[in-house]
Amino acid sequence: MAEAAVLGSTGQLGRQLLAVLGRRARGIGRAELDLADPGSIERALQRLRPRIVINTAAFNDVDGAERQRRQALAVNAEGPAELARVAQARGIRLVHFSTDYVFGGDGLKRPRRESDAPAPVNFYGYSKLLGEEAVLRSGAKALVLRVAHLYGGTSLSPGRASLVERFVERARAGQPLIITRGQYLNPTSVRDLAPAVLALLRREACGLYHLTGGGACPAGEFAREVCRLAGLRAKIQWVSRDSRPARRARYTPLENYRWGKEGLPPIPHWRSSLAEYLLSA
Ligand SMILES: NC(=O)c1ccc[n+]([C@@H]2O[C@H](COP(=O)([O-])OP(=O)(O)OC[C@H]3O[C@@H](n4cnc5c(N)ncnc54)[C@H](OP(=O)(O)O)[C@@H]3O)[C@@H](O)[C@H]2O)c1
């Protein structure tokens, strides 16, 4: 019996956590546990009896969530609520992931701390906020980690290439990288995230933490650095308005405030992590 069950085993973060945890963890795919099917949650956890459940699964299509609101709510809010209920009843430790997109509606231009009031600007962010709130008030021994702009691994989930992969692909094809003016990012390598999650688990940490790569940067600066490291010419097409179906806030970076306050070592800066990833590829 594996100690930990990792949901979202085909996802970018789930795969990285499984690689780091090795034999201590077992990946759980959607066929075995569908977050949109409450019955399958209870059945899977009853059968597997893990000590820890790490939920990296989510409905992550930000634009799709505007159209498929029912499914986004089922996977990002109701599923995690049921997962937390079962975890509480069975004494299972739960790690759940959320997003910087719970912020943005306040228009602030500073990295947000865990104590800042969320204000999502799109349905994806709203559904993730409902999910994290349900987990935190469930009474389960739960850790909720807000992360942002993940890269550094490969998702097997269709259409889920990371921003780095999408930039490289477009630049290689000679297409411009479309960047919204004033947009900031908080690039986070899953290679940094996985050991940080393990460190929090070892400390038996509970509650809400922001956990992102060091530093926030203008999206244009990140795009240029990706191209530079990949040896590609960066052609940027600046737009002043995002025409995608879901609204995006321009500034949602997170401050790893609680992480730092507890004396944990800073997560590496995005520049060094990006270089490590792209130069080792
Ligand atoms: N990627 C980012 O930039 C980013 C930014 C902020 C926050 N986050 C959060 O970080 C976490 C990990 O994200 P990620 O980028 O690693 O995800 P990802 O690569 O998009 O993978 C999502 C995973 O969720 C699974 N899934 C989707 N619907 C499901 C359902 N109904 N039941 C069970 N599994 C389901 C997918 O399985 P299938 O292969 O079967 O579809 C896949 O394994 C998520 O909570 C996400 O919201 C990510």
PDB file of N, CA and C in Angstrom, residues 17 20 53 78 156 220 232 255:
ATOM      1  N   LEU A  17       5.503  15.260  -8.872  1.00  0.00           N
ATOM      2  CA  LEU A  17       5.429  14.773  -7.488  1.00  0.00           C
ATOM      3  C   LEU A  17       5.604  13.253  -7.444  1.00  0.00           C
ATOM      4  N   VAL A  20       9.236  12.355  -7.757  1.00  0.00           N
ATOM      5  CA  VAL A  20      10.020  12.639  -6.557  1.00  0.00           C
ATOM      6  C   VAL A  20       9.656  11.665  -5.417  1.00  0.00           C
ATOM      7  N   VAL A  53      -3.479  12.245   0.750  1.00  0.00           N
ATOM      8  CA  VAL A  53      -3.966  12.442  -0.619  1.00  0.00           C
ATOM      9  C   VAL A  53      -3.436  13.789  -1.099  1.00  0.00           C
ATOM     10  N   GLU A  78     -16.764  21.359  -5.967  1.00  0.00           N
ATOM     11  CA  GLU A  78     -17.519  20.306  -5.284  1.00  0.00           C
ATOM     12  C   GLU A  78     -16.665  19.056  -5.050  1.00  0.00           C
ATOM     13  N   LEU A 156       0.439  15.293 -19.607  1.00  0.00           N
ATOM     14  CA  LEU A 156      -0.069  14.380 -20.643  1.00  0.00           C
ATOM     15  C   LEU A 156      -1.527  14.693 -20.946  1.00  0.00           C
ATOM     16  N   GLY A 220       6.590  40.084 -20.799  1.00  0.00           N
ATOM     17  CA  GLY A 220       7.506  40.282 -21.929  1.00  0.00           C
ATOM     18  C   GLY A 220       8.934  39.885 -21.582  1.00  0.00           C
ATOM     19  N   LEU A 232      16.421  31.126 -29.508  1.00  0.00           N
ATOM     20  CA  LEU A 232      15.456  31.505 -30.553  1.00  0.00           C
ATOM     21  C   LEU A 232      15.273  33.021 -30.569  1.00  0.00           C
ATOM     22  N   GLU A 255       3.172  36.404  -2.844  1.00  0.00           N
ATOM     23  CA  GLU A 255       4.360  36.465  -1.978  1.00  0.00           C
ATOM     24  C   GLU A 255       4.341  35.206  -1.110  1.00  0.00           C
TER      25      GLU A 255
END
